Amino acid sequence: MRYVSTRGDAPVLDFGDVLLEGLAADGGLYVPREFPALSVSDLRDFAGLEYHEVATRVLAPFVAPSLSVDGLAPLVQDAYATFTHSDVVPLSALAAGEHLVELFWGPTLSFKDVALQLLGRLFEHELARRGSFMTVVGATSGDTGSAAIEACRDRAGIELVMLHPAGRVTEIQRRQMTTVDSPNIHNVAIDGTFDDCQDLVKALFADRPFRERMRLGAVNSINWARVAAQTVYYVTTAVRLGAPERAVSFCVPTGNFGNVLAGDVARRMGVPIDRLVIATNHNDILTRTHRTGEMSINEVRPSTSPAMDIQVSSNFERLLFELNGRRGAPLAADMARFRTEESLALASEVLARLRAGFDAGSATEEEVAATVASVNEASSRLVDPHTAVALTVARRDAPVGGWTTPIAVMSTAHPAKFGEAVLEATGIEPELPPTLAGLADRDEHLTSLPNDLVTLRDFVTARCSR
Ligand SMILES: *Cc1c(COP(=O)(O)O)cnc(C)c1O
């Protein structure tokens, strides 16, 4: 398997390079030169397999030739052994034909674990193979930070520096990061906002000598390996709901287009997926683009589903590349225009293809709270606000007469992770699972730094140099 950039002007790489590189040199994102195919008999076989076995089969063509099936299998098995549900990604029925795909049974209770638990192990394996090391630097407003820390802790060859805005993440989110006691994990509370943290990270990456000396790497969702890992639960869910004999549709809460993009990849590989429904909160750039054909940036407004409070959806570029017939040069021009004008009109054929494969809808904060409450009333179940965004859209925007296939709604966080919003909507405080129950009593490890690039650079040099 070889990987090409969506902007058509970067070296063609294999999986190991794409894994460590992140962003392509031309500013684009790496995608496979062609998608591997899953046959009808593959899908039939999968019905009898465990999650990690399906994952190994689905991912093997993406990682070859950097990594063999025999090299991949133990990493995958180990990654998903950290999940506390025996199905890894279990499926539960909410109403007739309506299912929740529970993506939150990993160590930090959000769907980020599904990709990052594997990514940390892939990093370690590839670095050992090369006799190399990397310094992962990231900024987080919540879920990504703890998932990346759990994925990278105690791994050989990796130092991880995670920035969060001091006093601006929830107590649970902070403690999930800072109570990890591992010599290669460095939590930094920046005296500033999340945007300040992101700007600092970008500035570190822009310092070329520093970047090369420290071998900076990234764990954000531009990394193709994350998308690949996420295709697996579309496959396992479709098979559980009747594939290959029967098609299924998915409704996915999204901001950065990472999760739902993986559904599109699974469909391109041959999984019988009918509709993919893009569900956004009031930060609705994706829904507006689908409705109007104009992709334009608005101000970000905080919501009860903060992991989707995003206005630039980086993975959408990968879909645009498919929709424009995989033409890198015109896409590069489009993305440059989008960056300067903060707006881009999609070509009519691109928009038509988008609408042919996807639906889109956004949920207001009132609708989200009402959905959390009504699910609790009808089924005595608590769902988190991100999940409720998708449930709202799946129910409200169902075709007249209902979905013609089963509809699988992605449940991306454990309700306790966003307990305040759940309490507000239902009057019930969701309980943290036993693995996190002692969180409030553990020691915290973090360094407070001012919003200053030189101070941060010195800190990273002192902590992470080899
Ligand atoms: C990150 C996240 C999302 C959004 O994921 P995308 O990559 O934008 O699709 C949704 N829900 C939760 C709980 C998340 O942590």
Short mmCIF file of C-alpha atoms and ligand atoms in Angstrom, two decimals:
data_model
loop_
_atom_site.label_atom_id
_atom_site.label_comp_id
_atom_site.label_asym_id
_atom_site.label_seq_id
_atom_site.Cartn_x
_atom_site.Cartn_y
_atom_site.Cartn_z
CA MET A 1 0.00 0.00 0.00
CA ARG A 2 1.28 3.45 -0.92
CA TYR A 3 -0.10 6.76 0.29
CA VAL A 4 -0.60 9.98 -1.69
CA SER A 5 -1.31 13.52 -0.52
CA THR A 6 -4.71 15.11 -1.12
CA ARG A 7 -2.84 18.10 -2.59
CA GLY A 8 -0.89 16.00 -5.06
CA ASP A 9 2.55 17.50 -4.48
CA ALA A 10 4.19 15.50 -1.69
CA PRO A 11 6.28 12.33 -1.81
CA VAL A 12 4.38 9.04 -2.11
CA LEU A 13 5.01 7.19 1.16
CA ASP A 14 4.40 3.86 2.80
CA PHE A 15 2.48 3.33 6.03
CA GLY A 16 5.41 3.69 8.44
CA ASP A 17 6.33 7.11 7.08
CA VAL A 18 2.72 8.30 6.98
CA LEU A 19 2.30 7.14 10.59
CA LEU A 20 5.22 9.22 11.88
CA GLU A 21 4.86 12.14 9.45
CA GLY A 22 1.25 13.23 10.08
CA LEU A 23 0.71 16.15 7.70
CA ALA A 24 2.07 15.86 4.13
CA ALA A 25 4.86 18.22 3.05
CA ASP A 26 2.50 20.07 0.66
CA GLY A 27 0.07 20.80 3.51
CA GLY A 28 -2.30 18.02 2.41
CA LEU A 29 -3.40 14.84 4.15
CA TYR A 30 -2.27 11.35 3.26
CA VAL A 31 -4.77 8.87 1.84
CA PRO A 32 -4.27 5.36 0.40
CA ARG A 33 -3.58 5.31 -3.34
CA GLU A 34 -6.46 2.86 -3.58
CA PHE A 35 -8.81 1.36 -1.03
CA PRO A 36 -8.48 -2.34 -0.30
CA ALA A 37 -11.62 -4.37 -1.01
CA LEU A 38 -13.65 -6.44 1.42
CA SER A 39 -15.51 -9.23 -0.38
CA VAL A 40 -18.87 -10.74 0.48
CA SER A 41 -17.09 -13.81 1.79
CA ASP A 42 -14.78 -11.66 3.96
CA LEU A 43 -17.85 -10.09 5.54
CA ARG A 44 -19.45 -13.52 6.10
CA ASP A 45 -16.23 -14.73 7.77
CA PHE A 46 -16.20 -11.74 10.10
CA ALA A 47 -19.50 -12.78 11.70
CA GLY A 48 -17.68 -15.49 13.67
CA LEU A 49 -14.63 -13.45 14.71
CA GLU A 50 -13.69 -11.34 17.70
CA TYR A 51 -13.21 -7.58 17.35
CA HIS A 52 -9.41 -7.74 17.32
CA GLU A 53 -9.44 -10.49 14.70
CA VAL A 54 -11.65 -8.45 12.36
CA ALA A 55 -9.47 -5.40 13.06
CA THR A 56 -6.33 -7.28 12.04
CA ARG A 57 -7.96 -8.52 8.82
CA VAL A 58 -9.33 -5.07 7.92
CA LEU A 59 -6.13 -3.17 8.76
CA ALA A 60 -3.54 -5.57 7.29
CA PRO A 61 -3.66 -4.14 3.74
CA PHE A 62 -3.37 -0.56 5.07
CA VAL A 63 -0.16 -1.24 7.02
CA ALA A 64 1.63 -3.49 4.48
CA PRO A 65 4.50 -3.58 3.65
CA SER A 66 5.72 -1.58 6.67
CA LEU A 67 4.11 -4.06 9.00
CA SER A 68 3.22 -7.72 8.41
CA VAL A 69 0.04 -9.40 9.61
CA ASP A 70 2.10 -11.24 12.23
CA GLY A 71 3.55 -7.93 13.42
CA LEU A 72 0.17 -6.22 13.44
CA ALA A 73 -1.93 -8.89 15.17
CA PRO A 74 -0.39 -8.68 18.67
CA LEU A 75 -0.51 -4.86 18.63
CA VAL A 76 -4.19 -4.94 17.77
CA GLN A 77 -4.99 -7.62 20.31
CA ASP A 78 -3.12 -5.74 23.03
CA ALA A 79 -4.78 -2.40 22.14
CA TYR A 80 -8.31 -3.75 22.42
CA ALA A 81 -7.59 -5.81 25.53
CA THR A 82 -7.60 -2.44 27.36
CA PHE A 83 -11.35 -2.09 26.69
CA THR A 84 -13.52 -3.11 29.60
CA HIS A 85 -16.39 -4.55 27.52
CA SER A 86 -15.83 -8.02 26.09
CA ASP A 87 -17.28 -6.96 22.72
CA VAL A 88 -14.85 -3.95 22.64
CA VAL A 89 -17.43 -1.92 20.67
CA PRO A 90 -20.80 -3.32 21.76
CA LEU A 91 -24.10 -2.67 20.09
CA SER A 92 -27.33 -2.05 21.98
CA ALA A 93 -30.88 -1.58 20.71
CA LEU A 94 -32.69 1.59 21.78
CA ALA A 95 -35.88 1.30 19.73
CA ALA A 96 -37.09 -0.79 16.79
CA GLY A 97 -34.40 -0.60 14.11
CA GLU A 98 -32.37 1.92 16.14
CA HIS A 99 -29.05 0.88 17.68
CA LEU A 100 -26.31 2.54 19.70
CA VAL A 101 -22.71 1.74 18.81
CA GLU A 102 -20.92 2.09 22.15
CA LEU A 103 -17.48 3.48 21.40
CA PHE A 104 -16.60 4.49 24.96
CA TRP A 105 -15.36 1.36 26.74
CA GLY A 106 -11.68 2.28 26.43
CA PRO A 107 -9.44 3.63 29.21
CA THR A 108 -10.53 7.29 28.95
CA LEU A 109 -14.22 6.76 28.10
CA SER A 110 -14.39 8.42 24.69
CA PHE A 111 -14.22 7.07 21.14
CA LYS A 112 -10.74 8.57 20.79
CA ASP A 113 -9.40 5.47 22.59
CA VAL A 114 -10.43 3.18 19.72
CA ALA A 115 -7.90 4.79 17.42
CA LEU A 116 -5.32 6.05 19.90
CA GLN A 117 -4.82 2.81 21.84
CA LEU A 118 -3.69 1.28 18.58
CA LEU A 119 -1.76 4.37 17.42
CA GLY A 120 0.46 4.41 20.53
CA ARG A 121 1.41 0.78 19.92
CA LEU A 122 2.00 1.37 16.20
CA PHE A 123 4.30 4.31 17.06
CA GLU A 124 6.30 2.23 19.50
CA HIS A 125 6.66 -0.65 17.05
CA GLU A 126 7.71 1.56 14.13
CA LEU A 127 10.17 3.56 16.25
CA ALA A 128 11.79 0.35 17.51
CA ARG A 129 12.06 -0.96 13.96
CA ARG A 130 13.90 2.22 12.94
CA GLY A 131 15.88 2.58 16.17
CA SER A 132 14.37 6.04 16.44
CA PHE A 133 12.38 8.19 18.87
CA MET A 134 9.76 10.93 18.72
CA THR A 135 8.45 13.79 20.80
CA VAL A 136 4.69 14.03 20.50
CA VAL A 137 3.40 17.53 21.22
CA GLY A 138 -0.31 18.24 21.35
CA ALA A 139 -2.90 20.67 22.62
CA THR A 140 -6.21 19.55 24.05
CA SER A 141 -9.48 21.06 25.11
CA GLY A 142 -10.55 17.74 26.60
CA ASP A 143 -10.84 14.21 25.24
CA THR A 144 -7.82 13.94 22.95
CA GLY A 145 -5.34 14.76 25.71
CA SER A 146 -6.26 11.97 28.08
CA ALA A 147 -6.69 9.42 25.27
CA ALA A 148 -3.25 10.29 23.86
CA ILE A 149 -1.66 10.11 27.31
CA GLU A 150 -3.15 6.69 28.04
CA ALA A 151 -2.04 5.52 24.59
CA CYS A 152 1.58 6.70 24.93
CA ARG A 153 2.36 6.27 28.64
CA ASP A 154 5.43 4.15 29.35
CA ARG A 155 6.04 3.47 25.65
CA ALA A 156 9.65 3.17 24.53
CA GLY A 157 10.86 5.86 22.13
CA ILE A 158 8.04 8.33 22.86
CA GLU A 159 7.97 11.48 24.97
CA LEU A 160 4.55 13.15 25.10
CA VAL A 161 4.00 16.81 25.97
CA MET A 162 0.31 17.69 26.29
CA LEU A 163 -0.80 21.31 26.68
CA HIS A 164 -4.13 22.27 28.15
CA PRO A 165 -5.51 25.71 29.01
CA ALA A 166 -5.19 26.18 32.79
CA GLY A 167 -8.58 26.20 34.50
CA ARG A 168 -10.46 25.68 31.23
CA VAL A 169 -10.92 21.91 31.12
CA THR A 170 -13.28 20.02 33.40
CA GLU A 171 -11.98 18.57 36.66
CA ILE A 172 -12.44 15.01 35.34
CA GLN A 173 -10.68 15.80 32.08
CA ARG A 174 -7.74 17.41 33.92
CA ARG A 175 -7.41 14.59 36.42
CA GLN A 176 -7.60 11.96 33.67
CA MET A 177 -4.46 13.59 32.26
CA THR A 178 -2.53 14.71 35.32
CA THR A 179 -2.95 11.65 37.53
CA VAL A 180 -1.01 9.53 35.04
CA ASP A 181 2.36 8.95 36.73
CA SER A 182 4.73 8.03 33.94
CA PRO A 183 8.22 9.41 33.19
CA ASN A 184 7.47 10.01 29.49
CA ILE A 185 4.27 12.00 30.05
CA HIS A 186 4.58 15.78 30.53
CA ASN A 187 1.39 17.70 31.27
CA VAL A 188 1.58 21.45 30.84
CA ALA A 189 -1.10 23.87 32.01
CA ILE A 190 -0.77 27.02 29.93
CA ASP A 191 -1.90 30.33 31.31
CA GLY A 192 -4.18 31.02 28.32
CA THR A 193 -6.98 29.64 26.15
CA PHE A 194 -7.16 26.48 24.04
CA ASP A 195 -6.35 28.60 20.98
CA ASP A 196 -3.20 29.86 22.73
CA CYS A 197 -2.18 26.25 23.34
CA GLN A 198 -2.77 25.36 19.69
CA ASP A 199 -0.80 28.39 18.52
CA LEU A 200 2.13 27.36 20.73
CA VAL A 201 2.09 23.85 19.26
CA LYS A 202 1.95 25.22 15.72
CA ALA A 203 4.85 27.56 16.48
CA LEU A 204 6.95 24.64 17.78
CA PHE A 205 6.27 22.71 14.57
CA ALA A 206 7.14 25.78 12.47
CA ASP A 207 10.61 25.94 14.08
CA ARG A 208 12.27 23.55 11.62
CA PRO A 209 15.60 22.92 13.42
CA PHE A 210 13.73 22.31 16.68
CA ARG A 211 11.21 20.09 14.96
CA GLU A 212 13.93 17.94 13.39
CA ARG A 213 16.12 17.80 16.49
CA MET A 214 13.25 16.70 18.72
CA ARG A 215 11.55 14.58 15.98
CA LEU A 216 8.20 16.20 16.69
CA GLY A 217 5.15 14.10 15.92
CA ALA A 218 1.40 14.57 16.19
CA VAL A 219 -1.54 12.54 17.42
CA ASN A 220 -4.39 14.64 16.04
CA SER A 221 -6.91 13.20 13.63
CA ILE A 222 -5.03 14.22 10.49
CA ASN A 223 -3.04 11.02 11.12
CA TRP A 224 -4.29 8.42 8.64
CA ALA A 225 -3.75 5.57 11.10
CA ARG A 226 -6.54 7.01 13.26
CA VAL A 227 -9.00 6.96 10.37
CA ALA A 228 -7.99 3.42 9.42
CA ALA A 229 -8.50 2.15 12.98
CA GLN A 230 -11.97 3.70 13.03
CA THR A 231 -13.14 1.88 9.87
CA VAL A 232 -13.13 -1.36 11.87
CA TYR A 233 -16.20 -0.65 13.99
CA TYR A 234 -18.21 0.27 10.89
CA VAL A 235 -17.37 -3.19 9.57
CA THR A 236 -18.15 -5.06 12.80
CA THR A 237 -21.40 -3.12 13.33
CA ALA A 238 -22.60 -3.66 9.77
CA VAL A 239 -21.88 -7.39 10.06
CA ARG A 240 -23.77 -7.61 13.37
CA LEU A 241 -26.76 -5.88 11.76
CA GLY A 242 -26.90 -8.22 8.79
CA ALA A 243 -24.16 -7.35 6.29
CA PRO A 244 -23.40 -8.51 3.64
CA GLU A 245 -27.04 -9.58 3.11
CA ARG A 246 -28.51 -6.40 4.52
CA ALA A 247 -27.41 -2.76 4.32
CA VAL A 248 -27.15 -0.46 7.33
CA SER A 249 -27.05 3.34 7.82
CA PHE A 250 -25.05 5.28 10.39
CA CYS A 251 -25.63 8.60 12.13
CA VAL A 252 -22.40 10.10 13.47
CA PRO A 253 -21.79 13.06 15.81
CA THR A 254 -18.84 14.94 14.35
CA GLY A 255 -16.83 18.14 14.25
CA ASN A 256 -13.57 17.29 12.57
CA PHE A 257 -15.11 14.73 10.17
CA GLY A 258 -12.79 12.03 11.49
CA ASN A 259 -15.34 9.47 12.62
CA VAL A 260 -17.80 9.70 9.72
CA LEU A 261 -14.96 9.75 7.18
CA ALA A 262 -14.01 6.28 8.41
CA GLY A 263 -17.58 5.19 7.58
CA ASP A 264 -17.12 6.45 4.04
CA VAL A 265 -13.87 4.49 3.76
CA ALA A 266 -15.64 1.33 4.95
CA ARG A 267 -18.32 1.93 2.30
CA ARG A 268 -15.67 2.39 -0.41
CA MET A 269 -14.11 -0.91 0.71
CA GLY A 270 -17.38 -2.70 0.00
CA VAL A 271 -19.32 -2.68 3.29
CA PRO A 272 -23.03 -2.27 2.41
CA ILE A 273 -23.62 1.12 4.03
CA ASP A 274 -26.64 3.00 2.73
CA ARG A 275 -26.79 6.49 4.31
CA LEU A 276 -24.09 8.19 6.36
CA VAL A 277 -25.69 10.96 8.39
CA ILE A 278 -23.43 13.82 9.53
CA ALA A 279 -24.70 15.19 12.87
CA THR A 280 -23.35 18.49 14.22
CA ASN A 281 -24.15 20.69 17.19
CA HIS A 282 -24.73 24.43 16.64
CA ASN A 283 -21.17 24.65 15.30
CA ASP A 284 -22.60 23.44 12.04
CA ILE A 285 -20.14 24.18 9.21
CA LEU A 286 -20.57 20.64 7.84
CA THR A 287 -24.36 20.80 7.84
CA ARG A 288 -24.38 24.24 6.24
CA THR A 289 -21.95 23.06 3.56
CA HIS A 290 -24.19 20.10 2.78
CA ARG A 291 -27.28 22.30 2.63
CA THR A 292 -25.93 25.31 0.71
CA GLY A 293 -22.81 24.10 -1.13
CA GLU A 294 -20.87 26.91 0.54
CA MET A 295 -18.25 25.96 3.12
CA SER A 296 -17.84 29.03 5.29
CA ILE A 297 -16.40 29.61 8.75
CA ASN A 298 -18.48 31.07 11.58
CA GLU A 299 -17.40 31.87 15.11
CA VAL A 300 -17.10 28.85 17.42
CA ARG A 301 -19.77 28.87 20.14
CA PRO A 302 -19.35 26.70 23.24
CA SER A 303 -21.80 23.81 23.64
CA THR A 304 -22.53 20.85 25.90
CA SER A 305 -20.77 18.66 23.28
CA PRO A 306 -17.38 20.45 23.36
CA ALA A 307 -15.48 17.79 21.40
CA MET A 308 -17.42 19.04 18.36
CA ASP A 309 -16.97 22.79 18.92
CA ILE A 310 -14.97 23.20 15.74
CA GLN A 311 -15.31 25.37 12.66
CA VAL A 312 -12.59 24.00 10.42
CA SER A 313 -13.12 20.32 9.75
CA SER A 314 -9.69 19.08 8.76
CA ASN A 315 -10.64 15.58 7.64
CA PHE A 316 -13.30 16.93 5.27
CA GLU A 317 -10.41 17.58 2.86
CA ARG A 318 -10.03 13.81 2.48
CA LEU A 319 -13.66 13.49 1.39
CA LEU A 320 -13.37 16.47 -0.98
CA PHE A 321 -10.42 14.68 -2.61
CA GLU A 322 -12.64 11.66 -3.33
CA LEU A 323 -15.57 13.81 -4.46
CA ASN A 324 -13.51 15.83 -6.96
CA GLY A 325 -12.16 12.70 -8.63
CA ARG A 326 -8.88 12.61 -6.67
CA ARG A 327 -7.40 15.68 -8.34
CA GLY A 328 -4.75 17.14 -6.03
CA ALA A 329 -3.85 20.39 -7.81
CA PRO A 330 -7.38 21.85 -7.97
CA LEU A 331 -7.98 20.79 -4.36
CA ALA A 332 -4.77 22.53 -3.26
CA ALA A 333 -6.01 25.72 -4.95
CA ASP A 334 -9.43 25.35 -3.29
CA MET A 335 -7.91 24.85 0.16
CA ALA A 336 -5.64 27.87 -0.27
CA ARG A 337 -8.67 29.98 -1.21
CA PHE A 338 -10.62 28.61 1.76
CA ARG A 339 -7.80 29.61 4.09
CA THR A 340 -7.60 33.21 2.93
CA GLU A 341 -11.31 33.85 2.27
CA GLU A 342 -12.70 31.55 5.02
CA SER A 343 -15.25 30.42 2.47
CA LEU A 344 -15.38 28.05 -0.49
CA ALA A 345 -18.14 27.23 -2.98
CA LEU A 346 -18.19 23.51 -3.82
CA ALA A 347 -18.39 22.62 -7.53
CA SER A 348 -21.88 21.42 -8.45
CA GLU A 349 -20.76 17.85 -9.19
CA VAL A 350 -18.88 17.71 -5.87
CA LEU A 351 -21.97 18.86 -4.00
CA ALA A 352 -24.15 16.37 -5.88
CA ARG A 353 -21.83 13.50 -4.93
CA LEU A 354 -21.74 14.67 -1.30
CA ARG A 355 -25.54 14.62 -1.15
CA ALA A 356 -25.70 11.26 -2.92
CA GLY A 357 -23.82 9.56 -0.08
CA PHE A 358 -24.50 11.67 2.99
CA ASP A 359 -27.29 13.39 4.84
CA ALA A 360 -26.58 16.13 7.39
CA GLY A 361 -28.36 17.83 10.25
CA SER A 362 -27.55 19.89 13.33
CA ALA A 363 -29.08 19.82 16.79
CA THR A 364 -29.72 22.82 19.01
CA GLU A 365 -28.71 22.77 22.68
CA GLU A 366 -32.40 22.53 23.64
CA GLU A 367 -32.90 19.51 21.39
CA VAL A 368 -29.81 17.81 22.83
CA ALA A 369 -31.00 18.24 26.42
CA ALA A 370 -34.50 17.06 25.45
CA THR A 371 -33.06 13.94 23.81
CA VAL A 372 -30.93 13.09 26.86
CA ALA A 373 -34.07 13.43 29.01
CA SER A 374 -36.39 11.49 26.70
CA VAL A 375 -33.98 8.56 26.27
CA ASN A 376 -33.74 8.33 30.05
CA GLU A 377 -37.53 8.40 30.39
CA ALA A 378 -38.18 5.86 27.64
CA SER A 379 -35.34 3.41 28.30
CA SER A 380 -33.80 4.32 31.68
CA ARG A 381 -30.50 4.95 29.96
CA LEU A 382 -28.14 7.87 30.17
CA VAL A 383 -26.51 9.09 26.96
CA ASP A 384 -23.87 11.80 26.74
CA PRO A 385 -24.55 15.06 24.84
CA HIS A 386 -22.40 14.10 21.80
CA THR A 387 -24.41 10.91 21.39
CA ALA A 388 -27.60 12.94 21.89
CA VAL A 389 -26.66 15.24 18.99
CA ALA A 390 -26.63 12.22 16.69
CA LEU A 391 -29.78 10.68 18.17
CA THR A 392 -31.63 13.97 17.74
CA VAL A 393 -30.70 14.16 14.07
CA ALA A 394 -31.34 10.44 13.40
CA ARG A 395 -34.86 10.75 14.81
CA ARG A 396 -35.85 14.21 13.63
CA ASP A 397 -34.52 13.86 10.09
CA ALA A 398 -35.59 10.26 9.42
CA PRO A 399 -37.23 9.87 6.00
CA VAL A 400 -41.02 9.78 5.89
CA GLY A 401 -42.00 6.23 6.89
CA GLY A 402 -38.70 5.74 8.74
CA TRP A 403 -35.23 4.52 7.79
CA THR A 404 -35.34 1.73 5.22
CA THR A 405 -32.29 0.09 6.85
CA PRO A 406 -31.34 -0.34 10.51
CA ILE A 407 -29.88 2.96 11.77
CA ALA A 408 -26.76 2.71 13.94
CA VAL A 409 -26.06 5.81 16.02
CA MET A 410 -22.48 6.35 17.15
CA SER A 411 -22.26 6.81 20.92
CA THR A 412 -18.91 8.56 21.37
CA ALA A 413 -18.58 9.19 25.11
CA HIS A 414 -19.52 7.60 28.41
CA PRO A 415 -22.24 9.74 30.06
CA ALA A 416 -20.07 10.24 33.18
CA LYS A 417 -17.51 12.05 31.07
CA PHE A 418 -20.03 14.86 30.53
CA GLY A 419 -21.88 14.29 33.77
CA GLU A 420 -22.84 17.90 34.38
CA ALA A 421 -24.90 18.19 31.18
CA VAL A 422 -26.49 14.79 31.84
CA LEU A 423 -27.38 15.81 35.40
CA GLU A 424 -28.88 19.05 34.16
CA ALA A 425 -31.06 17.25 31.59
CA THR A 426 -32.18 14.30 33.72
CA GLY A 427 -31.59 15.11 37.39
CA ILE A 428 -29.36 12.02 37.57
CA GLU A 429 -25.63 12.12 38.11
CA PRO A 430 -23.98 9.39 36.00
CA GLU A 431 -21.51 7.22 37.90
CA LEU A 432 -17.89 6.92 36.84
CA PRO A 433 -16.96 3.32 35.98
CA PRO A 434 -14.84 1.50 38.61
CA THR A 435 -11.58 2.00 36.70
CA LEU A 436 -11.87 5.77 37.23
CA ALA A 437 -13.57 5.77 40.59
CA GLY A 438 -10.44 6.73 42.55
CA LEU A 439 -9.59 9.63 40.26
CA ALA A 440 -10.28 12.35 42.81
CA ASP A 441 -7.76 10.91 45.31
CA ARG A 442 -4.74 10.41 43.06
CA ASP A 443 -1.76 12.80 42.91
CA GLU A 444 -1.57 15.21 39.99
CA HIS A 445 1.56 15.75 37.88
CA LEU A 446 1.69 18.93 35.86
CA THR A 447 3.82 21.98 35.16
CA SER A 448 2.27 25.42 34.91
CA LEU A 449 3.81 27.64 32.25
CA PRO A 450 3.09 31.13 30.94
CA ASN A 451 1.80 31.56 27.39
CA ASP A 452 5.32 31.98 26.03
CA LEU A 453 7.02 30.07 23.22
CA VAL A 454 10.62 30.34 24.48
CA THR A 455 9.68 29.06 27.94
CA LEU A 456 7.80 26.14 26.41
CA ARG A 457 10.62 25.31 24.00
CA ASP A 458 13.11 25.25 26.87
CA PHE A 459 10.78 23.01 28.85
CA VAL A 460 10.39 20.52 25.98
CA THR A 461 14.16 20.52 25.38
CA ALA A 462 14.92 19.92 29.06
CA ARG A 463 12.36 17.14 29.49
CA CYS A 464 12.54 15.32 26.17
CA SER A 465 16.08 15.55 24.72
CA ARG A 466 17.90 12.30 24.01
C1 LIG B 1 -13.64 13.80 19.26
C2 LIG B 1 -15.06 13.51 19.61
C3 LIG B 1 -16.10 13.62 18.65
C4 LIG B 1 -15.89 14.12 17.25
O1 LIG B 1 -15.01 13.36 16.49
P1 LIG B 1 -14.66 13.74 14.99
O2 LIG B 1 -13.26 13.28 14.79
O3 LIG B 1 -14.82 15.19 14.89
O4 LIG B 1 -15.57 13.00 14.14
C5 LIG B 1 -17.38 13.29 19.05
N1 LIG B 1 -17.65 12.90 20.31
C6 LIG B 1 -16.69 12.80 21.24
C7 LIG B 1 -17.06 12.39 22.61
C8 LIG B 1 -15.35 13.08 20.93
O5 LIG B 1 -14.40 12.98 21.89
#
